[in-house]
Amino acid sequence: MTRSPPLRDYTPPARTAAPQILAGSLKAPLWLRAYFQGLLFSLGCGIQRHCGKVLFLGLLAFGALALGLRVAIIETNLEQLWVEVGSRVSQELHYTKEKLGEEAAYTSQMLIQTARQEGENILTPEALGLHLQAALTASKVQVSLYGKSWDLNKICYKSGVPLIENGMIERMIEKLFPCVILTPLDCFWEGAKLQGGSAYLPGRPDIQWTNLDPEQLLEELGPFASLEGFRELLDKAQVGQAYVGRPCLHPDDLHCPPSAPNHHSRQAPNVAHELSGGCHGFSHKFMHWQEELLLGGMARDPQGQLLRAEALQSTFLLMSPRQLYEHFRGDYQTHDIGWSEEQAGTVLQAWQRRFVQLAQEALPENTSQQIHAFSSTTLDDILHAFSEVSAARVVGGYLLMLAYACVTMLRWDCAQSQGAVGLAGVLLVALAVASGLGLCALLGITFNAATTQVLPFLALGIGVDDVFLLAHAFTEALPGTPLQCLQAAQAPGRCTHIHQTWLPFLMVPHSHPALRAFSLQSAAIVVGCHLCLLAVMLVFPAILSLDLRRRHCQRLDVLCCFSSPCSARVIQILPQELGDETVPVGIAHLTATVQAFTHCEASSQHVVTILPPQAHLVPPPSDPLGSEVFSPGGSTRDLLGQEEEPRQKAACKSLPCAHWNLAHFARYQFAPLLLQSHAKAIVLVLFGALLGLSLYGATLVQDGLALTDVVPRGTKEHAFLSAQLRYFSLYEVALVTQGGFDYAHSQRALFDLHQRFSSLKAVLPPPAAQAPRTWLHYYRSWLQGIQAAFDQDWASGRITRHSYRNGSEDGALAYKLLIQTGDAQEPLDFSQLTTKKLVDREGLIPPELFYMGLTVWVSSDPLGLAASQANFYPPPPEWLHDKYDTTGENLRIPPAQPLEFAQFPFLLRGLQKTADFVEAIEGARAACAEASQAGVHAYPSGSPFLFWEQYLGLRRCFLLAVCILLVCTFLVCALLLLNPWTAGLIVLVLAMMTVELFGIMGFLGIKLSAIPVVILVASVGIGVEFTVHVALGFLTTQGSRNLRAARALEHTFAPVTDGAISTLLGLLMLAGSHFDFIVRYFFAALTVLTLLGLLHGLVLLPVLLSILGPPPEVIQIYKESPEVLSPPAPQGGGLRWGPSPSLPQSFARVTTSMTVAIHPPPLPGAYIHSASDEHPWSPAATSSGNLSSRGPGPATG
């Protein structure tokens, strides 16, 4: 028996053929490719020898990494998902949190009422009555947690609760102080019904806001307590009679107070007239709700009077979890439950969910109005639901992929069937995806909604591509070579694919601030898919080795417990029988497919291949390309299909349909049709038209990503968000001033900054009769008020140089401030009482009094401070004023520390489109930049600046990223293919794909944001998968451009198509998501991308290569003799033909097939190689040498 050399001495065909084919060819690309293939060939030999060990260790490693999913964290915080670490917005957000803490001052719960019939006027007593019914139902919500009952009055946000020295009055105020509720009902007495506080005084019924007249109450309590300071506080706040002095919406109500203007007339009020100009809370000065906060879809007459509206809105403000925790910490109500901030948050969430539920159910279905309710917890619930993994869709998607892989790889020929290999490959990819995500979790990378909703399917579809590629290469590999599929997988092409596919995900986070958070998901994809590739390149070949053993044991595919009925088809013969045949020459092309038996001895690592007794060289079927295509494409399947039936009497006979496959279709139908001249012209025209249409579609793409795009359509949450966007597009923002400058000496610059910001188009101006709602204006106005009181007391003699006890409270406060010098050595100067003013003629506060006056104002005017939303940091010290204490200590006022944080609140209106947001942001940033030149450090804050600032330079960064990536693609392809000509064609096709995808997004209504930008940039890398293999096949084949394009299609059509179909199957599960955002932004976009890649890679690129393609790397060398060129023998002997003795048990058997092609004589004018360099082929040479086929396919195999 003739033995083959050990595997370690076996030389890959690429290396042995290189010296022969390099003459007159491009040496560097072939040498580089041969070098990489040699490495992969050696790797394949090692994997085949230790396939069991490799499989066990691989599964063990991937399984261990997959356990990391147990510690995975899903991020649902919008700020963390959208803000780049280190960006301008991130630094501003960090500064705000550093000074104020992690949470906002309050959370909002909203009710929006609209008519069921669109456009109907809602300003009627009946409609307001239904709004009252819904708001009252929501305000009465109670939840029981931790053994306590929690209602609105306990958890609502209360603005500026004053500190009163009288204990009885302080307790009564604490119980009665109203919640902040912005509602159109506050224009009427019925607004008091939403306030749930009550107090008890002997001899009176329970005091509630529905029957409370503050002026009358103070008169009744005056003889029993000193309430002068409290009375002045109420007068400054312009509380008046509170709610009992307002008209009754329903004057027939038995509880309508006699003080109501329409109590006696019993006439319903004019709703539009009462709501004109907005409404007030219990304080007319500090609690003014503007029309835009309460009414939507307003219409006015020519004089500007309100006529009608289409929507009403009420907003309930609740404390934040930290505020609620601090409020009840140490309280007798919570001392026995271990009160914590987490418990406070749980209470708020439970109340909010119940609030939304009851509000939505408050009105019956047959009413003419509908209520939409929403809370901050509702948004959190949506994001959590958006981030949940759908087990049913994941299982369904993977089962569908298993079925497709199994059916695709099943063959009628039992020896060629690979259904079990397909099943194992999909399961291996699934494990690799899980291990990649587990590794990301172990590395601390947080997941987000897109990770859980998209990644399992996207990674599966892309990961299975490598399984199909390797399986096709395995089928087409030369017989007798141990796992030559790794070599045939084209190492440079795979390296290009790996680099280009995931380079976008690594570049995008550095391109634009808004994309940094999305890079966390991209990192998960990178790790997951690289582990998929690692699994396919290392573990999957071990599975192929086990499948070879299954074939040797003559077992059925998939059902490997049963014997194969086609096992009799393996025939052992002596090689000399082949030599007896007369080899016909001079014909265009002859092909014979033979069934070989390869033996791999485990001990000596020898390879022996045995051929059948006869090799009937049967002329192939008619070739549509004539003599241009030298050998059949794809894998050779069936021997018996070419054998004579009477001679073999085989147990199994292939059906006619068994000969059909994608490679067969590409060779005999697709390539001949595509490469005709008129077909090329049609292709170029159609793709040119598609490009032009896409350029038009690109003009339709708008920037933006609204919350309505994320929330599932048809839900109550979507209905609320749609109504809010249409009728109440208002956003609370703040102009934050930082530290680093002296506020006392920069008052003029602060006033100018406020004026510039207020003049922006999007800023809602205050009513003409109301001063701006900023702390600096309130502070100055308060100082002017106490200065006026002091002047009046001084003129009347109630305040003198030595005493202020007979003066008013405000006069006494002014007295104490006027004598302050700000000098630590001499802090008081009584001579300043008549020479100094608290506010000078220019409206500025004396710098030496600024911080001491700030201390007094914060302590004495809590309602004004709360209304200003100043949020000072550091907070001014507490200071209590007692005008009857005339000691020196009481005269000294501690100055506040220099401010490091303060803010001016604003409302932005009319922001409907992203362009509106961008215009407002640019104006705000310009105002802050101008103020910085005057020494004032400020920045805008709020959701528009947090989530919409990304659009300021999104398109510029997107174009920059695509250009950089295309350049990198060109460099990498040119380096690995060593052919800039081909790299340029690849980049041209990729650029067209990106433009076309962008244009189709415009037609699909997909708006440009961080996620579509990631997909667009990634399209460059993903498109390489569809183009580089075709280009590489074109480079490594011989003949004319048409021939090489046809050969490239024949070899790559099947794996590329299978990869595209697998990707589409993975994406198919996204179509079943109940989130329209997933369907449109991921399923639609990625499906279009896959189809574009398939069309450009298999249609446009072959046409371009057939017209503009580079010359071949390999040049076929013919002899003048009609004898066929004989390939050189491998070093060390290589594969041998020998007699077929009985096979020892130590041999491992595998069944494979091979194709022998006999080529025609040289064409006229062909390159003539020296005959002395070659040994002519003779039948006798096959007994001791290596019989190999020199197909014109890729030189690398």
PDB file of C-alpha atoms in Angstrom, residues 848-930:
ATOM      1  CA  GLU A 848     -21.667  95.312  49.906  1.00  0.00           C
ATOM      2  CA  LEU A 849     -25.305  94.535  50.780  1.00  0.00           C
ATOM      3  CA  PHE A 850     -25.928  91.935  48.078  1.00  0.00           C
ATOM      4  CA  TYR A 851     -25.177  88.733  49.986  1.00  0.00           C
ATOM      5  CA  MET A 852     -26.552  89.936  53.338  1.00  0.00           C
ATOM      6  CA  GLY A 853     -29.750  91.036  51.624  1.00  0.00           C
ATOM      7  CA  LEU A 854     -29.914  87.619  49.940  1.00  0.00           C
ATOM      8  CA  THR A 855     -29.893  85.955  53.358  1.00  0.00           C
ATOM      9  CA  VAL A 856     -32.759  88.144  54.565  1.00  0.00           C
ATOM     10  CA  TRP A 857     -34.814  87.685  51.394  1.00  0.00           C
ATOM     11  CA  VAL A 858     -34.517  83.888  51.363  1.00  0.00           C
ATOM     12  CA  SER A 859     -35.606  83.719  55.031  1.00  0.00           C
ATOM     13  CA  SER A 860     -38.395  86.292  54.810  1.00  0.00           C
ATOM     14  CA  ASP A 861     -40.025  85.645  51.410  1.00  0.00           C
ATOM     15  CA  PRO A 862     -40.435  81.858  50.963  1.00  0.00           C
ATOM     16  CA  LEU A 863     -43.216  82.197  48.418  1.00  0.00           C
ATOM     17  CA  GLY A 864     -41.165  84.502  46.211  1.00  0.00           C
ATOM     18  CA  LEU A 865     -38.120  82.248  46.526  1.00  0.00           C
ATOM     19  CA  ALA A 866     -40.154  79.174  45.569  1.00  0.00           C
ATOM     20  CA  ALA A 867     -41.743  80.959  42.623  1.00  0.00           C
ATOM     21  CA  SER A 868     -38.327  82.069  41.335  1.00  0.00           C
ATOM     22  CA  GLN A 869     -37.001  78.472  41.270  1.00  0.00           C
ATOM     23  CA  ALA A 870     -33.579  79.913  41.990  1.00  0.00           C
ATOM     24  CA  ASN A 871     -32.091  76.748  43.579  1.00  0.00           C
ATOM     25  CA  PHE A 872     -29.174  78.610  45.117  1.00  0.00           C
ATOM     26  CA  TYR A 873     -25.966  76.796  45.885  1.00  0.00           C
ATOM     27  CA  PRO A 874     -24.510  77.172  48.416  1.00  0.00           C
ATOM     28  CA  PRO A 875     -27.878  77.839  50.057  1.00  0.00           C
ATOM     29  CA  PRO A 876     -27.971  81.062  52.094  1.00  0.00           C
ATOM     30  CA  PRO A 877     -27.996  80.575  55.879  1.00  0.00           C
ATOM     31  CA  GLU A 878     -31.254  80.576  57.819  1.00  0.00           C
ATOM     32  CA  TRP A 879     -31.924  83.790  59.690  1.00  0.00           C
ATOM     33  CA  LEU A 880     -34.983  84.597  61.836  1.00  0.00           C
ATOM     34  CA  HIS A 881     -36.156  88.161  62.211  1.00  0.00           C
ATOM     35  CA  ASP A 882     -37.646  89.417  65.455  1.00  0.00           C
ATOM     36  CA  LYS A 883     -38.262  93.130  65.476  1.00  0.00           C
ATOM     37  CA  TYR A 884     -38.657  93.156  69.245  1.00  0.00           C
ATOM     38  CA  ASP A 885     -35.134  91.863  69.790  1.00  0.00           C
ATOM     39  CA  THR A 886     -32.834  94.892  69.679  1.00  0.00           C
ATOM     40  CA  THR A 887     -29.646  93.211  70.823  1.00  0.00           C
ATOM     41  CA  GLY A 888     -26.512  93.616  68.798  1.00  0.00           C
ATOM     42  CA  GLU A 889     -26.537  89.991  67.712  1.00  0.00           C
ATOM     43  CA  ASN A 890     -29.945  90.377  66.164  1.00  0.00           C
ATOM     44  CA  LEU A 891     -28.710  93.351  64.163  1.00  0.00           C
ATOM     45  CA  ARG A 892     -25.872  91.397  62.587  1.00  0.00           C
ATOM     46  CA  ILE A 893     -26.924  89.576  59.436  1.00  0.00           C
ATOM     47  CA  PRO A 894     -24.711  86.701  58.213  1.00  0.00           C
ATOM     48  CA  PRO A 895     -23.890  87.132  54.536  1.00  0.00           C
ATOM     49  CA  ALA A 896     -24.586  84.315  52.126  1.00  0.00           C
ATOM     50  CA  GLN A 897     -21.639  82.569  50.598  1.00  0.00           C
ATOM     51  CA  PRO A 898     -20.700  83.534  47.037  1.00  0.00           C
ATOM     52  CA  LEU A 899     -23.062  81.790  44.672  1.00  0.00           C
ATOM     53  CA  GLU A 900     -21.868  78.901  42.553  1.00  0.00           C
ATOM     54  CA  PHE A 901     -25.241  77.963  41.115  1.00  0.00           C
ATOM     55  CA  ALA A 902     -28.463  79.834  40.385  1.00  0.00           C
ATOM     56  CA  GLN A 903     -30.994  79.647  37.591  1.00  0.00           C
ATOM     57  CA  PHE A 904     -33.583  81.657  35.713  1.00  0.00           C
ATOM     58  CA  PRO A 905     -36.642  79.594  34.648  1.00  0.00           C
ATOM     59  CA  PHE A 906     -38.164  79.910  31.189  1.00  0.00           C
ATOM     60  CA  LEU A 907     -40.813  78.206  29.090  1.00  0.00           C
ATOM     61  CA  LEU A 908     -40.153  77.312  25.463  1.00  0.00           C
ATOM     62  CA  ARG A 909     -43.163  77.118  23.165  1.00  0.00           C
ATOM     63  CA  GLY A 910     -43.951  76.174  19.592  1.00  0.00           C
ATOM     64  CA  LEU A 911     -41.284  73.500  19.361  1.00  0.00           C
ATOM     65  CA  GLN A 912     -42.834  71.025  16.933  1.00  0.00           C
ATOM     66  CA  LYS A 913     -40.056  70.079  14.528  1.00  0.00           C
ATOM     67  CA  THR A 914     -36.407  69.398  15.093  1.00  0.00           C
ATOM     68  CA  ALA A 915     -35.558  72.583  13.207  1.00  0.00           C
ATOM     69  CA  ASP A 916     -37.491  74.530  15.863  1.00  0.00           C
ATOM     70  CA  PHE A 917     -35.420  72.908  18.611  1.00  0.00           C
ATOM     71  CA  VAL A 918     -32.169  73.561  16.786  1.00  0.00           C
ATOM     72  CA  GLU A 919     -33.054  77.229  16.292  1.00  0.00           C
ATOM     73  CA  ALA A 920     -33.902  77.632  19.984  1.00  0.00           C
ATOM     74  CA  ILE A 921     -30.725  75.857  21.089  1.00  0.00           C
ATOM     75  CA  GLU A 922     -28.524  77.932  18.811  1.00  0.00           C
ATOM     76  CA  GLY A 923     -30.113  81.142  20.100  1.00  0.00           C
ATOM     77  CA  ALA A 924     -29.664  80.107  23.722  1.00  0.00           C
ATOM     78  CA  ARG A 925     -26.056  79.118  23.175  1.00  0.00           C
ATOM     79  CA  ALA A 926     -25.361  82.404  21.414  1.00  0.00           C
ATOM     80  CA  ALA A 927     -26.823  84.363  24.350  1.00  0.00           C
ATOM     81  CA  CYS A 928     -24.627  82.445  26.789  1.00  0.00           C
ATOM     82  CA  ALA A 929     -21.555  82.965  24.611  1.00  0.00           C
ATOM     83  CA  GLU A 930     -22.195  86.715  24.529  1.00  0.00           C
TER      84      GLU A 930
END
